[in-house]
Amino acid sequence: QVQLVESGGGSVQAGGSLRLSCVASGFMYDLHCMAWFRQAAEKERERVAIIDNGGNTNYADSVKGRFTISRDNPKKTLSLVMDSLKPADTAKYYCAAVSYVGNYCPTLENSYVYWGQGTQVLVSS
């Protein structure tokens, strides 16, 4: 059974930091693209960061230079370190996965097959 379980969300003041984690099970983790998406209230879900099985990364412009995605293949974990947080970063953050095919990881939400339940991040001003 495929599972993605996120943790690490919480409340923080603007300028602060949080570290999100995602533990994966039930699929061949090292053969999958891994990603973080987020969804703010009354907004569509959006890409935050993506990492392929070789460690190559892709970030949304809104988080570049502030967020860092990483993965540990043997431990089947995915992390997102979020620094210099802004109120605009308030959202529910989701871990997602899709098979790595064609030497690239998709950026569109609907390409991702496996999803976690999400962890809430609240950034206050």
PDB file of N, CA and C in Angstrom, residues 40-94:
ATOM      1  N   ALA A  40      -3.350  27.119  -0.739  1.00  0.00           N
ATOM      2  CA  ALA A  40      -3.851  28.114   0.197  1.00  0.00           C
ATOM      3  C   ALA A  40      -5.382  28.137   0.123  1.00  0.00           C
ATOM      4  N   ALA A  41      -5.979  28.734   1.144  1.00  0.00           N
ATOM      5  CA  ALA A  41      -7.436  28.798   1.196  1.00  0.00           C
ATOM      6  C   ALA A  41      -7.986  29.489  -0.049  1.00  0.00           C
ATOM      7  N   GLU A  42      -8.951  28.868  -0.658  1.00  0.00           N
ATOM      8  CA  GLU A  42      -9.654  29.409  -1.815  1.00  0.00           C
ATOM      9  C   GLU A  42      -8.743  29.620  -3.025  1.00  0.00           C
ATOM     10  N   LYS A  43      -7.657  28.889  -3.086  1.00  0.00           N
ATOM     11  CA  LYS A  43      -6.762  28.973  -4.232  1.00  0.00           C
ATOM     12  C   LYS A  43      -6.490  27.571  -4.751  1.00  0.00           C
ATOM     13  N   GLU A  44      -6.002  27.497  -5.975  1.00  0.00           N
ATOM     14  CA  GLU A  44      -5.669  26.203  -6.540  1.00  0.00           C
ATOM     15  C   GLU A  44      -4.327  25.724  -5.987  1.00  0.00           C
ATOM     16  N   ARG A  45      -4.162  24.418  -6.027  1.00  0.00           N
ATOM     17  CA  ARG A  45      -2.908  23.844  -5.569  1.00  0.00           C
ATOM     18  C   ARG A  45      -1.796  24.240  -6.541  1.00  0.00           C
ATOM     19  N   GLU A  46      -0.622  24.547  -6.015  1.00  0.00           N
ATOM     20  CA  GLU A  46       0.475  24.985  -6.855  1.00  0.00           C
ATOM     21  C   GLU A  46       1.763  24.257  -6.494  1.00  0.00           C
ATOM     22  N   ARG A  47       2.617  24.154  -7.492  1.00  0.00           N
ATOM     23  CA  ARG A  47       3.920  23.530  -7.304  1.00  0.00           C
ATOM     24  C   ARG A  47       4.793  24.400  -6.423  1.00  0.00           C
ATOM     25  N   VAL A  48       5.528  23.774  -5.521  1.00  0.00           N
ATOM     26  CA  VAL A  48       6.505  24.480  -4.688  1.00  0.00           C
ATOM     27  C   VAL A  48       7.907  24.094  -5.125  1.00  0.00           C
ATOM     28  N   ALA A  49       8.184  22.787  -5.123  1.00  0.00           N
ATOM     29  CA  ALA A  49       9.523  22.314  -5.472  1.00  0.00           C
ATOM     30  C   ALA A  49       9.456  20.861  -5.901  1.00  0.00           C
ATOM     31  N   ILE A  50      10.387  20.492  -6.780  1.00  0.00           N
ATOM     32  CA  ILE A  50      10.455  19.140  -7.315  1.00  0.00           C
ATOM     33  C   ILE A  50      11.898  18.676  -7.267  1.00  0.00           C
ATOM     34  N   ILE A  51      12.093  17.385  -7.029  1.00  0.00           N
ATOM     35  CA  ILE A  51      13.435  16.820  -7.037  1.00  0.00           C
ATOM     36  C   ILE A  51      13.396  15.472  -7.737  1.00  0.00           C
ATOM     37  N   ASP A  52      14.347  15.253  -8.649  1.00  0.00           N
ATOM     38  CA  ASP A  52      14.365  13.964  -9.334  1.00  0.00           C
ATOM     39  C   ASP A  52      15.224  12.974  -8.566  1.00  0.00           C
ATOM     40  N   ASN A  53      15.338  11.780  -9.083  1.00  0.00           N
ATOM     41  CA  ASN A  53      16.021  10.748  -8.313  1.00  0.00           C
ATOM     42  C   ASN A  53      17.530  10.958  -8.274  1.00  0.00           C
ATOM     43  N   GLY A  54      18.031  11.903  -9.072  1.00  0.00           N
ATOM     44  CA  GLY A  54      19.442  12.249  -9.029  1.00  0.00           C
ATOM     45  C   GLY A  54      19.750  13.481  -8.201  1.00  0.00           C
ATOM     46  N   GLY A  55      18.707  14.056  -7.632  1.00  0.00           N
ATOM     47  CA  GLY A  55      18.904  15.231  -6.790  1.00  0.00           C
ATOM     48  C   GLY A  55      18.764  16.563  -7.499  1.00  0.00           C
ATOM     49  N   ASN A  56      18.421  16.544  -8.777  1.00  0.00           N
ATOM     50  CA  ASN A  56      18.195  17.800  -9.496  1.00  0.00           C
ATOM     51  C   ASN A  56      16.880  18.414  -9.043  1.00  0.00           C
ATOM     52  N   THR A  57      16.877  19.732  -8.868  1.00  0.00           N
ATOM     53  CA  THR A  57      15.731  20.400  -8.270  1.00  0.00           C
ATOM     54  C   THR A  57      15.123  21.462  -9.181  1.00  0.00           C
ATOM     55  N   ASN A  58      13.893  21.769  -8.878  1.00  0.00           N
ATOM     56  CA  ASN A  58      13.139  22.783  -9.616  1.00  0.00           C
ATOM     57  C   ASN A  58      12.247  23.479  -8.601  1.00  0.00           C
ATOM     58  N   TYR A  59      12.274  24.817  -8.598  1.00  0.00           N
ATOM     59  CA  TYR A  59      11.500  25.572  -7.609  1.00  0.00           C
ATOM     60  C   TYR A  59      10.558  26.559  -8.287  1.00  0.00           C
ATOM     61  N   ALA A  60       9.444  26.792  -7.643  1.00  0.00           N
ATOM     62  CA  ALA A  60       8.589  27.890  -8.062  1.00  0.00           C
ATOM     63  C   ALA A  60       9.334  29.202  -7.806  1.00  0.00           C
ATOM     64  N   ASP A  61       9.096  30.177  -8.668  1.00  0.00           N
ATOM     65  CA  ASP A  61       9.789  31.465  -8.511  1.00  0.00           C
ATOM     66  C   ASP A  61       9.527  32.084  -7.138  1.00  0.00           C
ATOM     67  N   SER A  62       8.351  31.875  -6.618  1.00  0.00           N
ATOM     68  CA  SER A  62       7.966  32.508  -5.351  1.00  0.00           C
ATOM     69  C   SER A  62       8.747  31.994  -4.150  1.00  0.00           C
ATOM     70  N   VAL A  63       9.414  30.845  -4.297  1.00  0.00           N
ATOM     71  CA  VAL A  63      10.139  30.269  -3.155  1.00  0.00           C
ATOM     72  C   VAL A  63      11.638  30.135  -3.399  1.00  0.00           C
ATOM     73  N   LYS A  64      12.073  30.452  -4.607  1.00  0.00           N
ATOM     74  CA  LYS A  64      13.500  30.331  -4.932  1.00  0.00           C
ATOM     75  C   LYS A  64      14.344  31.152  -3.972  1.00  0.00           C
ATOM     76  N   GLY A  65      15.414  30.533  -3.492  1.00  0.00           N
ATOM     77  CA  GLY A  65      16.310  31.222  -2.575  1.00  0.00           C
ATOM     78  C   GLY A  65      15.871  31.156  -1.121  1.00  0.00           C
ATOM     79  N   ARG A  66      14.646  30.703  -0.883  1.00  0.00           N
ATOM     80  CA  ARG A  66      14.144  30.613   0.494  1.00  0.00           C
ATOM     81  C   ARG A  66      13.871  29.177   0.918  1.00  0.00           C
ATOM     82  N   PHE A  67      13.440  28.340  -0.028  1.00  0.00           N
ATOM     83  CA  PHE A  67      13.097  26.956   0.282  1.00  0.00           C
ATOM     84  C   PHE A  67      14.149  26.029  -0.327  1.00  0.00           C
ATOM     85  N   THR A  68      14.366  24.900   0.355  1.00  0.00           N
ATOM     86  CA  THR A  68      15.295  23.896  -0.154  1.00  0.00           C
ATOM     87  C   THR A  68      14.662  22.519  -0.039  1.00  0.00           C
ATOM     88  N   ILE A  69      14.565  21.834  -1.171  1.00  0.00           N
ATOM     89  CA  ILE A  69      14.030  20.478  -1.190  1.00  0.00           C
ATOM     90  C   ILE A  69      15.193  19.498  -1.223  1.00  0.00           C
ATOM     91  N   SER A  70      15.029  18.379  -0.532  1.00  0.00           N
ATOM     92  CA  SER A  70      16.055  17.337  -0.545  1.00  0.00           C
ATOM     93  C   SER A  70      15.391  15.991  -0.327  1.00  0.00           C
ATOM     94  N   ARG A  71      16.117  14.952  -0.678  1.00  0.00           N
ATOM     95  CA  ARG A  71      15.582  13.602  -0.505  1.00  0.00           C
ATOM     96  C   ARG A  71      16.677  12.677  -0.016  1.00  0.00           C
ATOM     97  N   ASP A  72      16.261  11.659   0.719  1.00  0.00           N
ATOM     98  CA  ASP A  72      17.160  10.608   1.184  1.00  0.00           C
ATOM     99  C   ASP A  72      16.590   9.309   0.648  1.00  0.00           C
ATOM    100  N   ASN A  73      17.185   8.800  -0.409  1.00  0.00           N
ATOM    101  CA  ASN A  73      16.625   7.613  -1.048  1.00  0.00           C
ATOM    102  C   ASN A  73      16.650   6.376  -0.155  1.00  0.00           C
ATOM    103  N   PRO A  74      17.756   6.071   0.519  1.00  0.00           N
ATOM    104  CA  PRO A  74      17.731   4.877   1.390  1.00  0.00           C
ATOM    105  C   PRO A  74      16.671   4.961   2.487  1.00  0.00           C
ATOM    106  N   LYS A  75      16.445   6.162   3.012  1.00  0.00           N
ATOM    107  CA  LYS A  75      15.457   6.312   4.086  1.00  0.00           C
ATOM    108  C   LYS A  75      14.055   6.593   3.556  1.00  0.00           C
ATOM    109  N   LYS A  76      13.949   6.784   2.242  1.00  0.00           N
ATOM    110  CA  LYS A  76      12.659   7.065   1.611  1.00  0.00           C
ATOM    111  C   LYS A  76      11.982   8.282   2.235  1.00  0.00           C
ATOM    112  N   THR A  77      12.758   9.322   2.390  1.00  0.00           N
ATOM    113  CA  THR A  77      12.208  10.543   2.964  1.00  0.00           C
ATOM    114  C   THR A  77      12.447  11.739   2.047  1.00  0.00           C
ATOM    115  N   LEU A  78      11.564  12.685   2.152  1.00  0.00           N
ATOM    116  CA  LEU A  78      11.621  13.930   1.402  1.00  0.00           C
ATOM    117  C   LEU A  78      11.521  15.069   2.403  1.00  0.00           C
ATOM    118  N   SER A  79      12.308  16.116   2.198  1.00  0.00           N
ATOM    119  CA  SER A  79      12.289  17.244   3.120  1.00  0.00           C
ATOM    120  C   SER A  79      12.103  18.556   2.374  1.00  0.00           C
ATOM    121  N   LEU A  80      11.579  19.521   3.096  1.00  0.00           N
ATOM    122  CA  LEU A  80      11.483  20.875   2.560  1.00  0.00           C
ATOM    123  C   LEU A  80      11.837  21.828   3.698  1.00  0.00           C
ATOM    124  N   VAL A  81      12.973  22.479   3.577  1.00  0.00           N
ATOM    125  CA  VAL A  81      13.377  23.490   4.545  1.00  0.00           C
ATOM    126  C   VAL A  81      12.898  24.840   4.034  1.00  0.00           C
ATOM    127  N   MET A  82      12.129  25.498   4.847  1.00  0.00           N
ATOM    128  CA  MET A  82      11.523  26.770   4.445  1.00  0.00           C
ATOM    129  C   MET A  82      12.071  27.873   5.341  1.00  0.00           C
ATOM    130  N   ASP A  83      12.815  28.764   4.763  1.00  0.00           N
ATOM    131  CA  ASP A  83      13.387  29.902   5.485  1.00  0.00           C
ATOM    132  C   ASP A  83      12.724  31.195   5.023  1.00  0.00           C
ATOM    133  N   SER A  84      12.913  32.237   5.830  1.00  0.00           N
ATOM    134  CA  SER A  84      12.378  33.565   5.498  1.00  0.00           C
ATOM    135  C   SER A  84      10.907  33.473   5.107  1.00  0.00           C
ATOM    136  N   LEU A  85      10.154  32.784   5.906  1.00  0.00           N
ATOM    137  CA  LEU A  85       8.750  32.558   5.591  1.00  0.00           C
ATOM    138  C   LEU A  85       7.959  33.861   5.580  1.00  0.00           C
ATOM    139  N   LYS A  86       6.971  33.883   4.692  1.00  0.00           N
ATOM    140  CA  LYS A  86       6.099  35.050   4.523  1.00  0.00           C
ATOM    141  C   LYS A  86       4.657  34.618   4.762  1.00  0.00           C
ATOM    142  N   PRO A  87       3.797  35.567   5.123  1.00  0.00           N
ATOM    143  CA  PRO A  87       2.370  35.204   5.251  1.00  0.00           C
ATOM    144  C   PRO A  87       1.816  34.560   3.984  1.00  0.00           C
ATOM    145  N   ALA A  88       2.343  34.941   2.828  1.00  0.00           N
ATOM    146  CA  ALA A  88       1.874  34.357   1.563  1.00  0.00           C
ATOM    147  C   ALA A  88       2.221  32.881   1.436  1.00  0.00           C
ATOM    148  N   ASP A  89       3.096  32.373   2.296  1.00  0.00           N
ATOM    149  CA  ASP A  89       3.442  30.947   2.276  1.00  0.00           C
ATOM    150  C   ASP A  89       2.425  30.104   3.058  1.00  0.00           C
ATOM    151  N   THR A  90       1.494  30.758   3.725  1.00  0.00           N
ATOM    152  CA  THR A  90       0.468  30.030   4.468  1.00  0.00           C
ATOM    153  C   THR A  90      -0.340  29.157   3.527  1.00  0.00           C
ATOM    154  N   ALA A  91      -0.373  27.861   3.822  1.00  0.00           N
ATOM    155  CA  ALA A  91      -1.059  26.899   2.948  1.00  0.00           C
ATOM    156  C   ALA A  91      -0.961  25.513   3.568  1.00  0.00           C
ATOM    157  N   LYS A  92      -1.672  24.603   2.971  1.00  0.00           N
ATOM    158  CA  LYS A  92      -1.496  23.198   3.303  1.00  0.00           C
ATOM    159  C   LYS A  92      -0.480  22.643   2.296  1.00  0.00           C
ATOM    160  N   TYR A  93       0.553  21.995   2.813  1.00  0.00           N
ATOM    161  CA  TYR A  93       1.633  21.497   1.984  1.00  0.00           C
ATOM    162  C   TYR A  93       1.511  19.991   1.805  1.00  0.00           C
ATOM    163  N   TYR A  94       1.629  19.566   0.552  1.00  0.00           N
ATOM    164  CA  TYR A  94       1.458  18.166   0.190  1.00  0.00           C
ATOM    165  C   TYR A  94       2.723  17.597  -0.431  1.00  0.00           C
TER     166      TYR A  94
END
